[in-house]
CSV table of C-alpha atoms in Angstrom, one decimal:
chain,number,residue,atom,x,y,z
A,724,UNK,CA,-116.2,146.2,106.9
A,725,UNK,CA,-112.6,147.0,105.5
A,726,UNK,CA,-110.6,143.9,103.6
A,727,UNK,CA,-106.8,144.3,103.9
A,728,UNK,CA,-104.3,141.8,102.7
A,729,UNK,CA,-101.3,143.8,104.1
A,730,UNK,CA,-99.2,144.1,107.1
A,731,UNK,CA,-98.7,148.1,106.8
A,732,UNK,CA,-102.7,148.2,105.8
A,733,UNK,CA,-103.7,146.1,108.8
A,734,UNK,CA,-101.5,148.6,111.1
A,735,UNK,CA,-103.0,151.5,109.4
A,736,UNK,CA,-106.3,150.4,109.8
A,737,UNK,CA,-106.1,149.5,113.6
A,738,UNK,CA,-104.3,152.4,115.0
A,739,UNK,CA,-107.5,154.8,115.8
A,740,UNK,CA,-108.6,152.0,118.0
A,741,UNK,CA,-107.5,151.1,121.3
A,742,UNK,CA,-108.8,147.2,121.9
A,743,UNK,CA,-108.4,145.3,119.2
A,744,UNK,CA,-110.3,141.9,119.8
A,745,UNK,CA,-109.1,138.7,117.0
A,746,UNK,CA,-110.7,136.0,115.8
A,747,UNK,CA,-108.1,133.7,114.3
A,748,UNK,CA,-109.4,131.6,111.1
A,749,UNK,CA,-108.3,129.6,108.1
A,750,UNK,CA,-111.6,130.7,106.1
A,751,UNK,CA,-114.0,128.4,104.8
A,752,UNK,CA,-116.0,129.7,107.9
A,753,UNK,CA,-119.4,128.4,109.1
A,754,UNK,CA,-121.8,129.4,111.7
A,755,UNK,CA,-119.3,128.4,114.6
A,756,UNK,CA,-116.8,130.5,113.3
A,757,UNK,CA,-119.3,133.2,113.0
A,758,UNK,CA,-120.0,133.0,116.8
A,759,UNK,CA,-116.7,133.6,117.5
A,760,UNK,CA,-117.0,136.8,115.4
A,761,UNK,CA,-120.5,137.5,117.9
A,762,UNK,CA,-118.3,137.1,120.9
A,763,UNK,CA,-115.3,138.8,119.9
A,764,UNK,CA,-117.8,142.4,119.4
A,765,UNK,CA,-118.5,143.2,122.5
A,766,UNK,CA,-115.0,142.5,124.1
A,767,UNK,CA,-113.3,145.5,122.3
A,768,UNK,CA,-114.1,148.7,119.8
A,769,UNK,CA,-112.7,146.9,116.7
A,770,UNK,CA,-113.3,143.2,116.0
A,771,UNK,CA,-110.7,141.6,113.9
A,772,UNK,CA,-111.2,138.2,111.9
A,773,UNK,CA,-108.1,137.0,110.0
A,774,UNK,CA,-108.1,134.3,107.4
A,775,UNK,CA,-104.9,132.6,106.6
A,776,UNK,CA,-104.3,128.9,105.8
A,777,UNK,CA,-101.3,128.5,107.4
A,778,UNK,CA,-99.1,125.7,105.5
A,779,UNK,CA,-96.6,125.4,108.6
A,780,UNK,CA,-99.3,123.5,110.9
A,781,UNK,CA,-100.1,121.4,107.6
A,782,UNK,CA,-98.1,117.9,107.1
A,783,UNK,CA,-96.9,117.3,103.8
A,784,UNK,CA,-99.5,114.0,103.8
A,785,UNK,CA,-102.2,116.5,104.4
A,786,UNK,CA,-105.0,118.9,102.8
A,787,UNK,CA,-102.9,122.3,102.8
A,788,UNK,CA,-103.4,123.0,99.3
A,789,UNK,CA,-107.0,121.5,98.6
A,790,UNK,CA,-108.2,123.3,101.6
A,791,UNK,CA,-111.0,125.3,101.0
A,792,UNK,CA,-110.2,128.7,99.9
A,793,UNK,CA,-113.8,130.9,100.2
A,794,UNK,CA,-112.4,134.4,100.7
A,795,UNK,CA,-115.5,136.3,99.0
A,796,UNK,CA,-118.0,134.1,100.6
A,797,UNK,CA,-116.1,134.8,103.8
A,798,UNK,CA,-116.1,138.4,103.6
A,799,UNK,CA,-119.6,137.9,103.1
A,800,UNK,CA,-120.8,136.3,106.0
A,801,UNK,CA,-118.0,138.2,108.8
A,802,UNK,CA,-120.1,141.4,107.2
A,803,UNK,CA,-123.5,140.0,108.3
A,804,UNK,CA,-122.4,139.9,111.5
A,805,UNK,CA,-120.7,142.9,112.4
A,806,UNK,CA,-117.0,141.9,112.1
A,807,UNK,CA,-115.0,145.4,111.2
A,808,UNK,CA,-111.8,144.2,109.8
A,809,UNK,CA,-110.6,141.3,107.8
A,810,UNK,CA,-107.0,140.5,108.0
A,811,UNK,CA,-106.3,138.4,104.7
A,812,UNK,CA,-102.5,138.1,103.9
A,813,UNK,CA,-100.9,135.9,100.8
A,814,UNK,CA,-98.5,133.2,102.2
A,815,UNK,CA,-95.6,135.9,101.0
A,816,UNK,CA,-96.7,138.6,103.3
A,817,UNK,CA,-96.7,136.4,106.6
A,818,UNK,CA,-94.3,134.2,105.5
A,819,UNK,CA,-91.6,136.6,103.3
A,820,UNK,CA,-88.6,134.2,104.1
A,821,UNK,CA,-88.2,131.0,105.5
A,822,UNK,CA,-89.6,130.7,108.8
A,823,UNK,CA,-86.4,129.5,111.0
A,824,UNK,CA,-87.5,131.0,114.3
A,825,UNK,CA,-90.6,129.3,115.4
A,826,UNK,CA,-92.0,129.0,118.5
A,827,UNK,CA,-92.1,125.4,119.9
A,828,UNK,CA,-95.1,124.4,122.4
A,829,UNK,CA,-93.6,121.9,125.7
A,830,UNK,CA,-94.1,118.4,124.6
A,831,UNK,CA,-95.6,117.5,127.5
A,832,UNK,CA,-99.0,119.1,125.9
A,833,UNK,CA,-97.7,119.8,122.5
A,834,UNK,CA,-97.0,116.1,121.8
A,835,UNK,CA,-100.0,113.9,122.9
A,836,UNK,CA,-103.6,113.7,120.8
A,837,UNK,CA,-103.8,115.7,118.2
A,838,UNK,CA,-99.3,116.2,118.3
A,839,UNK,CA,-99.0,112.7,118.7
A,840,UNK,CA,-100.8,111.8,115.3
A,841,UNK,CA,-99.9,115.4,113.7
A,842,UNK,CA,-96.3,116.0,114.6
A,843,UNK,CA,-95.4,119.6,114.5
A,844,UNK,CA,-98.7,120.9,114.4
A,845,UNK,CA,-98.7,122.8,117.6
A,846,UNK,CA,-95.7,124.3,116.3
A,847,UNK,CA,-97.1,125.4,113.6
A,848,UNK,CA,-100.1,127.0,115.3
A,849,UNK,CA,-97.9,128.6,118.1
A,850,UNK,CA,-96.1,130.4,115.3
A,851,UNK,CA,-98.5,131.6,113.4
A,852,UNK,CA,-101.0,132.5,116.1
A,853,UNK,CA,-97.7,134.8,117.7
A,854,UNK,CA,-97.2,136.4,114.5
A,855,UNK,CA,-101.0,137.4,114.4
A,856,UNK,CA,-100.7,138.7,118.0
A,857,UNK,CA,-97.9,141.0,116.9
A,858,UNK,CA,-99.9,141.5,113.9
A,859,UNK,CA,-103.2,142.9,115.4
A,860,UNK,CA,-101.7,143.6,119.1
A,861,UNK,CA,-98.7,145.7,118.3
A,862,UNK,CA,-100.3,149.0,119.1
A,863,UNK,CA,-103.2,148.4,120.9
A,864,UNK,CA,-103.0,150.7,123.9
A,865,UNK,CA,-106.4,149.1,125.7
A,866,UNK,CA,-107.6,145.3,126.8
A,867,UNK,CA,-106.7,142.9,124.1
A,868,UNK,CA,-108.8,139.8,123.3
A,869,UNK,CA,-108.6,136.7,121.0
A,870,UNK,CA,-111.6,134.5,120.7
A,871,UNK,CA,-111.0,130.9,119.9
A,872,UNK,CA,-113.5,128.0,119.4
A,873,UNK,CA,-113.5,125.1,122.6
A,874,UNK,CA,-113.8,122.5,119.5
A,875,UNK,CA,-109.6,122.4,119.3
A,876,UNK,CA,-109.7,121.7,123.3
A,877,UNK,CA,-106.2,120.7,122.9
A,878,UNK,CA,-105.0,123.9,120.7
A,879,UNK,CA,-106.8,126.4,123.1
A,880,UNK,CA,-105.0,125.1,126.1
A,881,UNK,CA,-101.7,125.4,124.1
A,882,UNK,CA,-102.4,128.8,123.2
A,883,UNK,CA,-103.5,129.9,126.6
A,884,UNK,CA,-100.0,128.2,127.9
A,885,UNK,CA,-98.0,130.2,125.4
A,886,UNK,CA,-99.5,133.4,126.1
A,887,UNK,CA,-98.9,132.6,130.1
A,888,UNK,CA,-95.3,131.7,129.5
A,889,UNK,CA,-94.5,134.4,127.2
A,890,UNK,CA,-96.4,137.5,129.4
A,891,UNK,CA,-98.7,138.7,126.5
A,892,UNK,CA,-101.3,141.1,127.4
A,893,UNK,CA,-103.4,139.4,125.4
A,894,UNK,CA,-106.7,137.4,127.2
A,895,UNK,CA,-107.8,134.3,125.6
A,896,UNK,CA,-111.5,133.7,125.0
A,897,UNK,CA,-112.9,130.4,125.0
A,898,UNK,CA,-116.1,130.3,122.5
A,899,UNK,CA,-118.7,127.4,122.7
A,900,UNK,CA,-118.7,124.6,120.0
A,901,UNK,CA,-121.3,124.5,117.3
A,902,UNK,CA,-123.6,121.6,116.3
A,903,UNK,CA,-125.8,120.4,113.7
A,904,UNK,CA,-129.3,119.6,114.9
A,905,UNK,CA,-128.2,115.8,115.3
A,906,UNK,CA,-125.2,116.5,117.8
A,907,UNK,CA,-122.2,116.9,115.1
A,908,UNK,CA,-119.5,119.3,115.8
A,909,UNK,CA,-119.2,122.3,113.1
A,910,UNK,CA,-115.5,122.2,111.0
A,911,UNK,CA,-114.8,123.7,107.6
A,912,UNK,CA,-113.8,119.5,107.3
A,913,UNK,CA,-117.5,118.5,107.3
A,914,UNK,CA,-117.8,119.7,103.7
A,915,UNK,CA,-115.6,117.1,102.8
A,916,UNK,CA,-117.7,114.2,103.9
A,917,UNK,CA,-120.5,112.5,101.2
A,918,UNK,CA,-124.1,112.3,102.5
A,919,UNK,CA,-123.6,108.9,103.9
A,920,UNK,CA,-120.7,109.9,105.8
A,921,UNK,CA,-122.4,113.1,106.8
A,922,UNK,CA,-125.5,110.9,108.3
A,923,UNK,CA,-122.5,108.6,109.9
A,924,UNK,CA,-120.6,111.5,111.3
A,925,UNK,CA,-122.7,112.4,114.2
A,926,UNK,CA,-121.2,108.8,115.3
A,927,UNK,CA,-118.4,110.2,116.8
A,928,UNK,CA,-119.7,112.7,118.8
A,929,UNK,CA,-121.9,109.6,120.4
A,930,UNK,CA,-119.4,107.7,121.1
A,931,UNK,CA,-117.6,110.7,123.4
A,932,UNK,CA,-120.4,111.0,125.7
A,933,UNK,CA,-120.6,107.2,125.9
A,934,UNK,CA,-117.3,107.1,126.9
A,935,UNK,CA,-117.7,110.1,129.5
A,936,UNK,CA,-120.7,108.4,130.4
A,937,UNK,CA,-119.1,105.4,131.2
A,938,UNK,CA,-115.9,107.1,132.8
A,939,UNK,CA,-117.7,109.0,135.4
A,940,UNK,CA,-119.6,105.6,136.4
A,941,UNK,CA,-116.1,104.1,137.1
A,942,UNK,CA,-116.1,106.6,140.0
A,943,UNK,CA,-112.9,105.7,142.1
A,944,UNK,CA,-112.3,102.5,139.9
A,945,UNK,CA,-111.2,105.4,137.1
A,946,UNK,CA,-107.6,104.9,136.6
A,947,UNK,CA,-108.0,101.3,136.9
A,948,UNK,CA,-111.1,100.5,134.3
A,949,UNK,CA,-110.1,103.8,131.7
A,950,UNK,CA,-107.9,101.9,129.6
A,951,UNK,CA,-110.4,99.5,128.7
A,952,UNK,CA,-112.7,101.6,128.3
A,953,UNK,CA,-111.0,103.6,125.9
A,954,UNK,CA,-110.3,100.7,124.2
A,955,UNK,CA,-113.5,99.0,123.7
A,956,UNK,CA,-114.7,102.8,122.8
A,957,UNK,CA,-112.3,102.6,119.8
A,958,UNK,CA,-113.2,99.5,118.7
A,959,UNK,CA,-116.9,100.3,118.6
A,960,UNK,CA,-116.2,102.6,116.2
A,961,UNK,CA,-113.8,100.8,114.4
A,962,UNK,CA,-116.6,98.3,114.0
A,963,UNK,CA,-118.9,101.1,112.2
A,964,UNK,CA,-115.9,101.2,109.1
A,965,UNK,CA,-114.3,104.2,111.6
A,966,UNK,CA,-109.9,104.8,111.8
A,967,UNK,CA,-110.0,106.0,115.3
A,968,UNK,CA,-106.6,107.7,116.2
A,969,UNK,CA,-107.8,108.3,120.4
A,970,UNK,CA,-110.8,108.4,122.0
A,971,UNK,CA,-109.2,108.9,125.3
A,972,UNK,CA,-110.3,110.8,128.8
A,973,UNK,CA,-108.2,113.4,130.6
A,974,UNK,CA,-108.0,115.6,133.3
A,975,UNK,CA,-109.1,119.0,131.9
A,976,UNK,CA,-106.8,121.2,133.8
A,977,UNK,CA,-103.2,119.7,131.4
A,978,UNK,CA,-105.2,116.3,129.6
A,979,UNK,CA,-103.0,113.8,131.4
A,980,UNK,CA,-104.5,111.5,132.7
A,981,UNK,CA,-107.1,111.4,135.3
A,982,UNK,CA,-107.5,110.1,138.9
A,983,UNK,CA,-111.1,109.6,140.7
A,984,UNK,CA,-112.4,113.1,141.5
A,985,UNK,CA,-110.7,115.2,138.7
A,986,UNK,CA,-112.5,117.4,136.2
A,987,UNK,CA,-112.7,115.8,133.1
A,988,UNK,CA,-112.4,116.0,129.4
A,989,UNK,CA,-113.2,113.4,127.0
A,990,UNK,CA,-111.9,113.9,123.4
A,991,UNK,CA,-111.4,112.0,120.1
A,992,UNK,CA,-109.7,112.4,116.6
A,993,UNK,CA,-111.2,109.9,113.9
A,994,UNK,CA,-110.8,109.3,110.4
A,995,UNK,CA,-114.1,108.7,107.7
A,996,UNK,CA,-113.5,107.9,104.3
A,997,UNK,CA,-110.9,110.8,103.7
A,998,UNK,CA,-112.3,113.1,106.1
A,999,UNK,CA,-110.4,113.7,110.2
A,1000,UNK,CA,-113.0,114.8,112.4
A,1001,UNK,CA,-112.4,115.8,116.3
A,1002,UNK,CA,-114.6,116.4,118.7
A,1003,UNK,CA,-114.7,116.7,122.6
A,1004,UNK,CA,-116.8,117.0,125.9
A,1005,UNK,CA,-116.1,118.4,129.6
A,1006,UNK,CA,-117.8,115.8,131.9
């Protein structure tokens, strides 16, 4: 496995290969992260993982420069399971001025959930994620693939969007979400949490399928009984010392919401002691 840190390196590295296939990351990876890498290998002839905390999807209120920053114990695991290159730039080499043109996601998805309580955040992503595109894609003369986790339900469906809008011969790959043995979603967050709040995580993740439960009973009385629902889901795990930002269901196909009969989604951002977890479910 070869470790480059530059742009001309990264370049240099990929251009024998034809089908480049990318697994975006911010390090501090664990086992779901390292699925990605599994379904990323067999998609092209040179898998790609890069590792970049990117301050631009970061609020100033939140964790950019605490973040976890595990590069050698990365390296470490990507190597155990096959990955061939690791793209690990400083802030200066993605970043070497001022980022004035960025790419900025419709509000109509970029805005609600996760954009609603994290403003900017998609337009953060967008922005980086292009930039690694360029990055990795440039020269690819073959299929191009991106791998990225069905955890950040919300991101993915931005992602896929941008890549639609803007005709990128890139196709996006949806990886499965990880858990813990007791249900709880893998995030490089979940180190954050003490061992009580670890044994009181899994919480959230229960109260998702309760709620999805409880939506697809509503049947046709959906839109009419959702709100209280949602509401009385919220509180429940308000109740358990929970700071619930949405537990909400939505129609999978642009997470607005739902009438009788539509596929759906049910997703949730919630704050623990210090730590934000998300999760979601298709129903």
């Amino acid at each position: 496995m070869k470790i480059v840190h530059t742009l001309d390196d990264l370049r240099a590295t990929l251009r024998p290969f034809d089908s480049p296939s990318l697994v975006p990351t911010m390090g501090n990876l664990h086992a779901g992260h390292l699925d990605l890498v599994r379904t990323a290998k067999p998609l092209g002839d040179v898998t790609v993982a890069s590792i970049f905390v990117n301050r631009l999807q970061f609020a100033p209120h939140e964790d950019f420069d605490t973040y976890p920053r595990t590069l050698q114990a990365d390296c470490d695991k990507l190597a155990a399971v096959g990955c061939d290159v690791v793209f690990a730039p400083s802030e200066k080499e993605m970043y070497p001025e001022p980022q004035g043109f960025k790419v900025q996601p419709p509000t109509g998805l970029a805005d609600i959930l996760e954009g609603h309580f994290r403003p900017g955040f998609f337009t953060g992503v967008c922005t980086v994620v292009m930039k690694l595109f360029h990055s990795v894609f440039s020269e690819a003369k073959g299929p191009r693939h991106a791998v990225f986790g069905q955890k950040d339900y919300q991101q993915q469906m931005v992602i896929r969007r941008m890549v639609k809008q803007f005709v990128l011969p890139i196709t996006i790959v949806s990886g499965d979400t990880q858990r813990a043995p007791d249900g709880l979603a893998l995030s490089s967050r979940n180190g954050y949490l003490s061992e009580s709040e670890r044994a009181e995580a899994v919480q959230l993740s229960l109260a998702l399928r309760s709620l999805g439960r409880d939506a697809m009973a509503a049947a046709d009385g959906l839109a009419r009984h959702l709100p209280a629902l949602e509401a009385r889901a919220m509180a429940d795990l308000a109740a358990r010392g929970w700071q619930p930002d949405y537990l909400t269901v939505r129609r999978r196909v642009d997470l607005q919401a739902p009438q009788a009969g539509d596929p759906l989604v049910v997703l949730g951002a919630a704050r623990l002691g210090k730590t934000r977890l998300i999760d979601n479910f298709e129903v």
